[in-house]
Coordinates of C-alpha atoms (C1' of nucleotides) in Angstrom, one line a residue:
Chain A
M192 CA -17.4 -30.7 -24.1
A193 CA -15.9 -28.1 -26.3
P194 CA -14.6 -29.1 -29.6
D195 CA -10.9 -29.1 -30.2
D196 CA -11.0 -25.4 -30.1
D197 CA -8.3 -24.6 -27.6
L198 CA -6.7 -27.9 -27.2
F199 CA -3.5 -26.4 -28.3
Q200 CA -2.6 -22.9 -27.4
P201 CA 0.1 -20.7 -28.9
V202 CA 3.4 -21.1 -27.1
K203 CA 5.2 -17.9 -26.4
P204 CA 9.0 -18.1 -26.5
V205 CA 10.6 -17.9 -23.1
R206 CA 14.0 -16.3 -23.1
A207 CA 16.9 -17.8 -21.3
Y208 CA 17.3 -14.8 -19.0
Q209 CA 13.7 -15.0 -18.0
R210 CA 14.0 -18.6 -16.9
V211 CA 17.1 -17.7 -14.9
A212 CA 15.4 -14.7 -13.3
Q213 CA 12.3 -16.7 -12.6
Q214 CA 14.2 -19.4 -10.9
I215 CA 16.0 -17.0 -8.6
E216 CA 12.9 -15.0 -7.9
E217 CA 11.1 -18.2 -6.9
R218 CA 13.8 -19.0 -4.4
I219 CA 13.6 -15.5 -3.0
L220 CA 9.8 -15.4 -2.7
S221 CA 9.6 -18.9 -1.3
G222 CA 12.0 -18.0 1.5
D223 CA 14.9 -20.2 0.4
L224 CA 16.9 -17.1 0.0
P225 CA 16.0 -14.9 2.9
P226 CA 16.8 -11.2 2.9
G227 CA 20.4 -10.6 3.8
S228 CA 21.7 -13.8 2.2
R229 CA 23.9 -13.8 -0.8
L230 CA 23.7 -15.0 -4.4
P231 CA 26.6 -16.8 -5.9
A232 CA 29.0 -14.7 -8.0
E233 CA 27.9 -14.1 -11.5
R234 CA 30.6 -16.4 -13.0
E235 CA 29.4 -19.0 -10.6
L236 CA 25.8 -18.6 -11.8
V237 CA 27.1 -18.9 -15.3
V238 CA 28.2 -22.5 -14.8
R239 CA 25.3 -23.4 -12.6
F240 CA 22.7 -22.3 -15.1
A241 CA 24.8 -23.2 -18.1
V242 CA 24.3 -19.9 -19.8
G243 CA 26.5 -17.1 -20.8
R244 CA 27.4 -14.2 -18.5
S245 CA 25.3 -11.7 -20.4
T246 CA 22.3 -13.8 -19.9
V247 CA 23.0 -14.1 -16.2
R248 CA 23.5 -10.4 -16.0
E249 CA 20.3 -9.5 -17.7
A250 CA 18.4 -11.8 -15.3
L251 CA 20.1 -10.1 -12.4
R252 CA 19.2 -6.7 -13.8
V253 CA 15.6 -7.6 -13.9
L254 CA 15.7 -8.8 -10.3
Q255 CA 17.6 -5.7 -9.3
S256 CA 15.1 -3.3 -11.0
A257 CA 12.3 -5.2 -9.1
G258 CA 14.2 -4.4 -5.9
L259 CA 14.7 -8.0 -5.0
I260 CA 18.5 -7.9 -5.0
R261 CA 21.3 -5.4 -4.9
S262 CA 24.8 -5.8 -6.2
R263 CA 27.9 -3.8 -5.6
P264 CA 31.1 -3.9 -7.6
G265 CA 33.9 -5.8 -6.0
D266 CA 31.8 -7.4 -3.4
P267 CA 33.4 -10.9 -3.0
L268 CA 30.2 -12.2 -1.4
G269 CA 28.0 -11.7 -4.4
A270 CA 24.7 -9.9 -4.8
E271 CA 22.7 -9.3 -1.7
V272 CA 19.1 -10.5 -1.4
L273 CA 16.9 -7.7 -0.3
G274 CA 13.5 -9.5 -0.2
V275 CA 10.3 -7.9 -1.3
S276 CA 9.9 -4.2 -0.5
P277 CA 7.1 -1.8 -1.3
D278 CA 9.5 0.5 -3.1
N279 CA 8.6 -1.2 -6.3
L280 CA 5.0 -0.5 -5.8
S281 CA 5.4 3.2 -5.2
Q282 CA 7.7 3.3 -8.2
A283 CA 5.0 1.8 -10.3
L284 CA 2.4 4.2 -9.0
S285 CA 4.7 7.2 -9.5
R286 CA 5.2 6.2 -13.1
L287 CA 1.5 6.1 -13.5
T288 CA 1.1 9.5 -12.2
R289 CA 4.1 11.0 -13.9
S290 CA 2.9 9.9 -17.3
R291 CA -0.1 12.2 -17.1
I292 CA -2.4 9.3 -17.2
A293 CA -3.8 10.7 -14.0
S294 CA -4.5 14.4 -13.4
L295 CA -3.8 16.1 -10.1
G296 CA -7.5 16.0 -9.4
E297 CA -7.6 12.2 -9.7
L298 CA -4.6 11.9 -7.6
V299 CA -6.1 13.9 -4.8
Q300 CA -9.4 12.0 -5.2
F301 CA -7.6 8.7 -4.9
R302 CA -5.9 9.9 -1.8
M303 CA -9.3 10.8 -0.4
V304 CA -10.5 7.3 -1.0
L305 CA -7.4 5.7 0.6
D306 CA -7.1 7.9 3.6
A307 CA -10.8 7.9 4.3
E308 CA -10.9 4.1 4.2
S309 CA -7.8 3.8 6.3
N310 CA -9.4 6.0 8.9
R311 CA -12.6 4.1 8.7
L312 CA -11.0 0.8 9.3
A313 CA -8.7 2.1 12.0
A314 CA -11.8 3.4 13.9
R315 CA -13.2 -0.1 13.8
L316 CA -10.1 -2.2 14.4
H317 CA -7.7 -0.2 16.4
D318 CA -6.1 -1.3 19.7
A319 CA -4.5 0.6 22.5
D320 CA -1.0 0.5 21.1
D321 CA -2.1 2.0 17.8
L322 CA -3.8 4.9 19.7
A323 CA -0.6 5.5 21.7
R324 CA 1.5 5.7 18.6
M325 CA -0.8 8.2 17.0
Q326 CA -0.9 10.3 20.1
E327 CA 2.9 10.2 20.2
Q328 CA 3.2 11.7 16.8
I329 CA 0.7 14.4 17.5
D330 CA 2.7 15.4 20.6
R331 CA 5.8 15.5 18.5
M332 CA 4.1 17.8 16.0
E333 CA 3.1 20.1 18.8
R334 CA 6.6 20.2 20.2
L335 CA 8.0 20.9 16.7
S336 CA 5.4 23.6 16.1
A337 CA 6.2 25.2 19.5
S338 CA 9.9 25.5 18.9
S339 CA 9.5 27.9 16.0
S340 CA 11.2 27.3 12.7
G341 CA 11.6 23.7 13.7
N342 CA 12.6 22.1 10.5
L343 CA 9.8 21.2 8.1
H344 CA 11.3 17.8 7.4
A345 CA 10.8 16.6 10.9
F346 CA 7.2 17.8 10.9
S347 CA 6.2 16.0 7.8
E348 CA 8.0 12.9 9.1
A349 CA 5.8 13.0 12.1
D350 CA 2.9 13.4 9.8
A351 CA 4.0 10.4 7.8
L352 CA 4.4 8.3 11.0
F353 CA 0.9 9.3 12.1
H354 CA -0.5 8.0 8.9
R355 CA 1.6 4.9 9.1
A356 CA 0.2 4.2 12.6
V357 CA -3.3 4.7 11.2
A358 CA -2.5 2.2 8.4
E359 CA -1.3 -0.3 10.9
A360 CA -4.4 0.1 13.0
S361 CA -6.5 -0.5 9.9
G362 CA -4.8 -3.9 9.6
N363 CA -4.2 -3.3 5.9
S364 CA -0.6 -2.6 4.9
L365 CA -1.5 -2.3 1.3
L366 CA -3.8 0.6 2.0
G367 CA -1.0 2.4 3.8
L368 CA 1.6 1.7 1.2
C369 CA -0.5 3.0 -1.6
A370 CA -1.6 6.0 0.4
R371 CA 2.1 6.8 1.0
A372 CA 2.9 6.4 -2.7
V373 CA 0.1 8.6 -3.8
H374 CA 0.9 11.1 -1.1
E375 CA 4.4 11.4 -2.5
A376 CA 3.1 11.8 -6.0
V377 CA 0.8 14.6 -4.9
V378 CA 3.5 16.4 -3.1
D379 CA 5.7 16.0 -6.1
V380 CA 3.2 17.5 -8.5
I381 CA 1.9 20.2 -6.2
E382 CA 5.3 21.6 -5.3
K383 CA 6.0 22.1 -9.0
K384 CA 2.9 24.3 -9.2
I385 CA 3.3 26.4 -6.2
A386 CA 6.9 27.0 -5.3
G387 CA 6.6 27.6 -1.6
A388 CA 3.8 27.1 0.9
A389 CA 2.0 30.2 1.8
D390 CA 2.0 30.3 5.5
A391 CA 3.8 27.5 7.2
T392 CA 2.9 28.1 10.8
A393 CA -0.8 28.6 10.1
W394 CA -0.8 25.4 8.1
R395 CA 0.9 23.5 10.9
E396 CA -1.7 24.7 13.3
R397 CA -4.5 23.5 11.1
S398 CA -2.7 20.2 10.4
I399 CA -2.3 19.5 14.1
A400 CA -6.0 20.3 14.8
H401 CA -7.0 18.0 12.0
H402 CA -4.9 15.1 13.3
R403 CA -6.4 15.6 16.7
Q404 CA -9.9 15.4 15.4
V405 CA -9.0 12.2 13.4
L406 CA -7.5 10.6 16.5
D407 CA -10.6 11.5 18.5
A408 CA -12.9 9.9 15.9
I409 CA -10.8 6.8 15.7
R410 CA -10.5 6.5 19.5
T411 CA -14.3 6.7 19.9
G412 CA -14.8 4.3 17.1
D413 CA -16.7 6.8 15.0
A414 CA -15.9 5.3 11.6
P415 CA -18.0 7.6 9.5
R416 CA -16.6 10.7 11.1
A417 CA -13.0 9.5 10.8
A418 CA -13.6 8.9 7.1
R419 CA -15.3 12.2 6.5
L420 CA -12.6 14.1 8.2
A421 CA -10.0 12.8 5.8
R422 CA -12.1 13.7 2.8
E423 CA -12.9 17.1 4.0
A424 CA -9.4 18.0 5.0
L425 CA -8.1 17.0 1.6
Y426 CA -10.8 18.9 -0.2
T427 CA -10.3 22.1 1.7
Y428 CA -6.5 21.8 1.3
Y429 CA -6.3 20.9 -2.4
A430 CA -9.5 22.1 -4.0
D431 CA -8.0 25.4 -5.1
H432 CA -5.0 23.7 -6.7
V433 CA -6.6 21.1 -8.9
E434 CA -7.6 21.8 -12.5
P435 CA -11.1 23.4 -12.6
E436 CA -12.5 20.7 -14.8
T437 CA -11.7 18.0 -12.3
R438 CA -13.1 19.9 -9.3
R439 CA -16.4 18.2 -9.5
L440 CA -14.6 14.9 -9.2
L441 CA -13.3 16.0 -5.9
A442 CA -16.6 17.3 -4.7
A443 CA -18.2 14.0 -5.6
A444 CA -15.5 12.1 -3.7
A445 CA -15.7 14.4 -0.7
Q446 CA -19.3 13.6 -0.2
T447 CA -20.0 10.8 2.1
E448 CA -23.2 8.8 2.6
D449 CA -24.0 10.1 6.0
A450 CA -25.3 13.6 6.2
A451 CA -22.8 14.9 3.7
R452 CA -22.5 18.6 3.6
T453 CA -21.1 19.8 0.4
P454 CA -18.0 21.8 1.4
Chain B
M16 CA 21.6 29.1 8.6
A17 CA 22.8 25.6 9.2
P18 CA 26.5 25.1 9.5
D19 CA 28.5 23.3 6.8
D20 CA 26.8 20.2 8.0
D21 CA 25.4 18.8 4.7
L22 CA 27.3 20.9 2.3
F23 CA 28.6 17.8 0.7
Q24 CA 26.6 14.6 0.4
P25 CA 27.8 11.1 -0.4
V26 CA 27.7 10.5 -4.1
K27 CA 26.3 7.2 -5.2
P28 CA 27.8 5.7 -8.4
V29 CA 25.4 5.7 -11.3
R30 CA 25.9 2.9 -13.7
A31 CA 26.0 3.4 -17.4
Y32 CA 22.9 1.3 -18.0
Q33 CA 21.0 3.3 -15.5
R34 CA 21.6 6.5 -17.3
V35 CA 20.6 5.0 -20.6
A36 CA 17.4 3.5 -19.1
Q37 CA 16.6 6.7 -17.4
Q38 CA 17.0 8.8 -20.5
I39 CA 14.7 6.5 -22.4
E40 CA 12.1 6.2 -19.6
E41 CA 12.1 10.0 -19.4
R42 CA 11.2 10.2 -23.1
I43 CA 8.5 7.7 -22.7
L44 CA 6.9 9.2 -19.7
S45 CA 7.1 12.7 -21.1
G46 CA 5.2 11.6 -24.2
D47 CA 8.0 12.2 -26.6
L48 CA 7.8 8.5 -27.3
P49 CA 4.1 7.7 -27.3
P50 CA 2.8 4.1 -27.1
G51 CA 3.1 2.3 -30.4
S52 CA 6.2 4.2 -31.5
R53 CA 9.4 2.4 -31.9
L54 CA 12.8 2.6 -30.3
P55 CA 15.9 2.6 -32.6
A56 CA 17.5 -0.7 -33.1
E57 CA 19.9 -1.8 -30.4
R58 CA 23.0 -1.3 -32.5
E59 CA 21.8 2.1 -33.3
L60 CA 21.3 3.0 -29.7
V61 CA 24.9 1.7 -29.1
V62 CA 26.3 4.5 -31.3
R63 CA 23.8 7.1 -30.0
F64 CA 24.6 6.6 -26.4
A65 CA 28.2 5.7 -27.1
V66 CA 28.1 2.6 -24.9
G67 CA 28.5 -1.1 -25.5
R68 CA 25.7 -3.3 -26.6
S69 CA 25.5 -5.2 -23.3
T70 CA 24.9 -1.9 -21.6
V71 CA 22.1 -1.0 -24.0
R72 CA 20.6 -4.4 -23.6
E73 CA 20.7 -4.2 -19.8
A74 CA 18.9 -0.9 -20.0
L75 CA 16.3 -2.3 -22.3
R76 CA 15.8 -5.2 -20.0
V77 CA 15.0 -2.9 -17.1
L78 CA 12.5 -1.0 -19.2
Q79 CA 11.0 -4.2 -20.4
S80 CA 10.6 -5.6 -17.0
A81 CA 8.9 -2.4 -16.0
G82 CA 6.5 -3.0 -18.9
L83 CA 7.4 0.1 -20.7
I84 CA 8.6 -1.5 -23.9
R85 CA 8.4 -4.9 -25.6
S86 CA 10.9 -6.4 -28.0
R87 CA 10.6 -9.2 -30.5
P88 CA 13.5 -11.0 -32.2
G89 CA 13.9 -10.1 -35.8
D90 CA 11.6 -7.1 -35.7
P91 CA 13.2 -4.6 -38.1
L92 CA 11.4 -1.7 -36.5
G93 CA 13.0 -2.0 -33.1
A94 CA 11.4 -2.4 -29.7
E95 CA 7.9 -1.2 -29.3
V96 CA 6.9 1.5 -26.8
L97 CA 4.0 0.2 -24.7
G98 CA 3.4 3.2 -22.4
V99 CA 2.5 2.9 -18.8
S100 CA 0.4 -0.1 -17.8
P101 CA -0.8 -1.4 -14.5
D102 CA 0.8 -4.8 -15.2
N103 CA 3.9 -3.7 -13.3
L104 CA 1.7 -2.7 -10.4
S105 CA -0.1 -6.0 -10.2
Q106 CA 3.2 -7.8 -10.4
A107 CA 4.4 -5.8 -7.4
L108 CA 1.2 -6.5 -5.5
S109 CA 1.3 -10.2 -6.2
R110 CA 4.9 -10.3 -5.1
L111 CA 4.0 -8.6 -1.9
T112 CA 1.3 -11.2 -1.2
R113 CA 3.3 -14.2 -2.3
S114 CA 6.1 -13.3 0.1
R115 CA 3.5 -12.9 2.8
I116 CA 4.2 -9.3 3.4
A117 CA 0.6 -8.7 2.5
S118 CA -2.0 -11.4 3.1
L119 CA -4.6 -12.5 0.7
G120 CA -7.2 -11.0 3.0
E121 CA -5.6 -7.6 2.7
L122 CA -5.6 -7.9 -1.0
V123 CA -9.3 -8.7 -1.1
Q124 CA -10.0 -6.0 1.4
F125 CA -8.2 -3.6 -0.8
R126 CA -10.2 -4.7 -3.7
M127 CA -13.4 -4.1 -1.7
V128 CA -12.3 -0.5 -1.1
L129 CA -11.4 0.2 -4.7
D130 CA -14.4 -1.5 -6.3
A131 CA -16.8 0.0 -3.8
E132 CA -15.5 3.4 -4.4
S133 CA -15.5 3.0 -8.1
N134 CA -19.1 2.0 -8.0
R135 CA -20.0 4.8 -5.6
L136 CA -18.4 7.5 -7.8
A137 CA -19.8 5.9 -11.0
A138 CA -23.3 6.1 -9.5
R139 CA -22.8 9.8 -9.0
L140 CA -21.0 10.8 -12.1
H141 CA -22.1 8.5 -14.9
D142 CA -23.4 9.6 -18.2
A143 CA -25.5 7.7 -20.8
D144 CA -22.6 6.4 -22.7
D145 CA -21.1 4.8 -19.6
L146 CA -24.4 3.0 -18.9
A147 CA -24.5 1.8 -22.5
R148 CA -21.1 0.3 -22.3
M149 CA -21.9 -1.5 -19.1
Q150 CA -25.1 -2.8 -20.5
E151 CA -23.3 -4.0 -23.5
Q152 CA -20.9 -6.1 -21.5
I153 CA -23.7 -7.6 -19.5
D154 CA -25.4 -8.6 -22.7
R155 CA -22.2 -10.2 -23.9
M156 CA -21.9 -12.2 -20.7
E157 CA -25.4 -13.4 -21.1
R158 CA -24.8 -14.5 -24.7
L159 CA -21.6 -16.3 -23.6
S160 CA -23.4 -18.0 -20.7
A161 CA -26.3 -19.1 -23.0
S162 CA -24.0 -20.8 -25.5
S163 CA -22.8 -23.3 -23.0
S164 CA -19.1 -24.0 -22.6
G165 CA -18.4 -20.7 -24.1
N166 CA -14.9 -20.2 -23.2
L167 CA -14.0 -18.8 -19.9
H168 CA -11.6 -16.3 -21.3
A169 CA -14.1 -14.3 -23.1
F170 CA -16.4 -14.2 -20.1
S171 CA -13.7 -12.8 -17.8
E172 CA -12.8 -10.3 -20.6
A173 CA -16.4 -9.0 -20.6
D174 CA -16.2 -8.8 -16.8
A175 CA -13.0 -6.8 -17.1
L176 CA -14.5 -4.5 -19.6
F177 CA -17.5 -3.9 -17.4
H178 CA -15.3 -2.9 -14.6
R179 CA -13.3 -0.6 -16.9
A180 CA -16.6 1.0 -18.0
V181 CA -17.4 1.6 -14.3
A182 CA -13.9 3.1 -13.8
E183 CA -14.4 5.4 -16.7
A184 CA -17.7 6.5 -15.4
S185 CA -16.1 7.2 -12.0
G186 CA -13.9 9.7 -13.7
N187 CA -10.8 8.3 -12.0
S188 CA -8.5 6.3 -14.1
L189 CA -6.1 5.7 -11.2
L190 CA -8.9 3.9 -9.3
G191 CA -9.6 1.7 -12.3
L192 CA -6.0 0.9 -12.9
C193 CA -5.3 0.0 -9.3
A194 CA -8.5 -2.0 -9.2
R195 CA -7.4 -4.0 -12.2
A196 CA -4.0 -4.6 -10.8
V197 CA -5.4 -5.8 -7.5
H198 CA -7.9 -8.0 -9.3
E199 CA -5.1 -9.6 -11.3
A200 CA -3.0 -10.1 -8.2
V201 CA -5.9 -11.7 -6.4
V202 CA -6.6 -14.1 -9.3
D203 CA -2.9 -14.8 -9.5
V204 CA -2.7 -15.8 -5.8
I205 CA -6.0 -17.6 -5.6
E206 CA -5.5 -19.8 -8.6
K207 CA -2.4 -21.1 -6.9
K208 CA -4.4 -22.1 -3.9
I209 CA -7.4 -23.7 -5.6
A210 CA -6.7 -25.4 -8.8
G211 CA -10.0 -25.2 -10.6
A212 CA -13.2 -23.3 -9.8
A213 CA -15.9 -25.5 -8.4
D214 CA -18.9 -24.9 -10.6
A215 CA -18.4 -22.6 -13.5
T216 CA -22.0 -22.2 -14.7
A217 CA -23.4 -21.5 -11.3
W218 CA -20.7 -19.0 -10.8
R219 CA -21.5 -17.3 -14.1
E220 CA -25.1 -17.0 -13.2
R221 CA -24.3 -15.3 -10.0
S222 CA -21.8 -13.1 -11.6
I223 CA -24.3 -11.9 -14.2
A224 CA -26.9 -11.3 -11.5
H225 CA -24.5 -9.3 -9.5
H226 CA -23.4 -7.1 -12.4
R227 CA -27.1 -6.4 -13.2
Q228 CA -27.7 -5.3 -9.7
V229 CA -24.6 -3.0 -9.8
L230 CA -25.7 -1.5 -13.1
D231 CA -29.1 -0.9 -11.7
A232 CA -27.8 0.9 -8.6
I233 CA -25.5 3.0 -10.7
R234 CA -28.2 3.9 -13.2
T235 CA -30.5 5.0 -10.4
G236 CA -27.7 6.9 -8.7
D237 CA -28.0 4.9 -5.6
A238 CA -24.3 5.3 -4.6
P239 CA -24.5 3.6 -1.2
R240 CA -26.1 0.5 -2.7
A241 CA -23.6 0.4 -5.5
A242 CA -20.8 0.4 -3.0
R243 CA -22.4 -2.1 -0.8
L244 CA -23.0 -4.5 -3.6
A245 CA -19.3 -4.6 -4.5
R246 CA -18.3 -5.2 -0.9
E247 CA -20.8 -7.9 -0.3
A248 CA -20.1 -9.7 -3.5
L249 CA -16.4 -9.8 -2.8
Y250 CA -17.1 -11.0 0.7
T251 CA -19.3 -13.8 -0.2
Y252 CA -17.0 -14.9 -3.0
Y253 CA -13.7 -14.8 -1.2
A254 CA -14.4 -15.1 2.5
D255 CA -13.9 -18.8 2.5
H256 CA -10.5 -18.6 0.8
V257 CA -8.7 -16.0 2.9
E258 CA -6.7 -16.9 6.0
P259 CA -9.0 -17.3 9.0
E260 CA -7.1 -14.8 11.0
T261 CA -7.7 -12.1 8.5
R262 CA -11.4 -12.8 8.0
R263 CA -12.3 -10.1 10.6
L264 CA -10.6 -7.6 8.3
L265 CA -12.8 -8.6 5.5
A266 CA -15.9 -8.4 7.7
A267 CA -14.9 -4.9 8.9
A268 CA -14.4 -3.7 5.4
A269 CA -17.6 -5.3 4.1
Q270 CA -19.6 -3.3 6.5
T271 CA -20.8 0.0 5.2
E272 CA -22.2 2.9 7.2
D273 CA -25.7 2.6 6.0
A274 CA -27.8 -0.2 7.5
A275 CA -24.9 -2.6 7.3
R276 CA -25.9 -6.1 7.7
T277 CA -23.0 -8.3 8.8
P278 CA -22.8 -11.0 6.2
Chain C
dC264 C1' 51.4 -5.1 16.9
dC265 C1' 50.2 -2.3 13.3
dA266 C1' 50.4 -0.3 8.6
dG267 C1' 51.1 -0.9 4.1
dT268 C1' 51.3 -3.9 0.1
dC269 C1' 49.7 -7.3 -2.9
dG270 C1' 47.0 -10.5 -5.3
dA271 C1' 42.8 -12.9 -6.1
dC272 C1' 38.6 -12.0 -6.4
dT273 C1' 34.2 -9.1 -7.5
dG274 C1' 30.8 -6.6 -10.7
dG275 C1' 30.6 -3.1 -14.8
dT276 C1' 31.7 -2.6 -19.5
dC277 C1' 33.1 -3.4 -24.1
dA278 C1' 34.0 -5.7 -28.6
dG279 C1' 33.1 -9.2 -31.7
dA280 C1' 31.0 -13.3 -33.2
dC281 C1' 27.2 -16.5 -34.2
dC282 C1' 22.3 -18.0 -34.4
dA283 C1' 17.4 -18.0 -35.4
dG284 C1' 13.9 -15.3 -36.7
dT285 C1' 11.5 -11.6 -39.5
dT286 C1' 10.8 -8.9 -43.5
dG287 C1' 10.5 -7.2 -48.0
dA288 C1' 12.4 -7.3 -52.5
dT289 C1' 13.8 -10.5 -56.0
dT290 C1' 13.6 -14.3 -58.7
dT291 C1' 11.4 -18.4 -60.4
dC292 C1' 7.8 -21.1 -62.2
dC293 C1' 3.2 -22.0 -63.7
Chain D
dG472 C1' 0.9 -11.6 -65.4
dG473 C1' 0.6 -13.4 -61.0
dA474 C1' 1.5 -16.5 -57.2
dA475 C1' 5.1 -19.0 -54.9
dA476 C1' 9.7 -19.9 -53.6
dT477 C1' 14.3 -17.6 -52.7
dC478 C1' 17.4 -14.6 -50.9
dA479 C1' 19.8 -10.9 -48.5
dA480 C1' 19.8 -7.6 -45.1
dC481 C1' 18.4 -6.8 -41.2
dT482 C1' 16.6 -7.7 -36.2
dG483 C1' 17.1 -9.3 -31.2
dG484 C1' 19.1 -13.3 -28.2
dT485 C1' 23.1 -15.5 -26.7
dC486 C1' 28.0 -16.7 -26.0
dT487 C1' 32.9 -15.8 -25.4
dG488 C1' 36.7 -13.4 -24.0
dA489 C1' 38.8 -9.5 -22.5
dC490 C1' 39.8 -5.3 -19.6
dC491 C1' 38.9 -2.0 -15.8
dA492 C1' 38.2 -0.3 -11.2
dG493 C1' 36.9 -1.5 -6.9
dT494 C1' 36.9 -4.6 -2.6
dC495 C1' 38.9 -7.5 0.8
dG496 C1' 41.7 -10.8 3.0
dA497 C1' 46.3 -12.3 3.7
dC498 C1' 50.8 -11.5 3.7
dT499 C1' 54.8 -8.7 4.9
dG500 C1' 57.8 -5.2 6.5
dG501 C1' 58.5 -2.1 10.0

DNA sequence: CCAGTCGACTGGTCAGACCAGTTGATTTCC
DNA sequence: GGAAATCAACTGGTCTGACCAGTCGACTGG
């Protein structure tokens, strides 16, 4: 046995507001406080936890910034429990990207990984409903593209829903959530570099064609092709926009094991 | 042009503490306040922002819970800027899994994807320094394993550093950060399910062997093998712990294109 | 029966106080 | 002179009590 080396470990002080926040979080995560339910009023929590109001408020702020609760002034019912949402995750990711820890090239590369893997898993694990949902979004894109000038917002919404359907088919919600967050970050960065897209209609055509190919690969269970399609599409679309020094990263990520052709 | 449909949009009230927190966060993310620098004292911020101390404190609490700053009572230098870290991300992930929005299986599957892709890219893009760093950590693990009962903490630190070296070699810091976050979340969830690891020394042996194989694959540039090793190791280690209904997810993710043998 | 009023709440903010802890200069003692 | 104890000026953490603007239910006047 080890000597009395780590019999005692340094104890880190736990602030009062942390204990309060942790107790409430525990109740929320365990399901005792389901989404939609209400917390007691602040002044009520003060007497229950036997702490000052500022302590209670700091605890609630922590929970609120984690997206677990929401409070509204004057609400006689108290703060509302929201439950766990992925917003916090995408917030954390967007902070990572905004702080220039990650370059645009890394961002796109990361998207390659996530999208390719979503597609790969979807090709293996999809069921009929998933395919129907994807087809539905492609049809919607076509309608929007046909009626010219159809607003861009609706088109990218259909795009997002397609990817969500793929993520659902892949059986991994985490993959989808991260992909969405990174997607948003990429859009955020890219639209600061190039003010307006060059040719919207041509882009839409290509986008629809790409989605059709992906759906086909998924439907036929061709996992490698589904993955490769995602990588290649991202490469051809973004390669010209990333920093030159990171382009080799993209090229490396775009290559797949099977008969990779360097784009 | 659209009619005066959305000329005016609902205005949502912005709390004072939010404006304070946002200003400080902006300074941190933009690099004006680099990691290691100090924020002014709370009472100083009170006069600079012209708000009450409780407002300043709530703002600081939000930043602290996001992992951007750290404060210590009595520190005459003020709160310390930590910069962006993946801690927040792993916290969000582990909350998602604890509230059963995401299963443990998805988490492990996600780790498979990230680790495999890190290894794959590292095999393609590594340089000599990267290899040296990885070798160094493997040596360290061996030393720790030889001197029996060497504390577990140091061993898992070497493990973490090995993975960090791989992430650096892959050229994608985002990949590494996310992998670390998911790793922590997995550990967080799993150690609530099984109190203690079964056989620590046997596990260490296997772990070292695995890392040696990975390093070999990376060194020889065998990207598919490096990726497959990560997937298989995670599968064999965690398959018994995930929920039975998500095991097929793991199996699907563990398969790789090339000569996949179903574990 | 409905519209307006009113009052008892709510959360958001502020001011001021005290405590315990840290730190660095000052003093004390060998 | 130098090491050890002391002290004063901070720090962040917490509590109290107050005020404001908003919300909502109940009451009231038409």
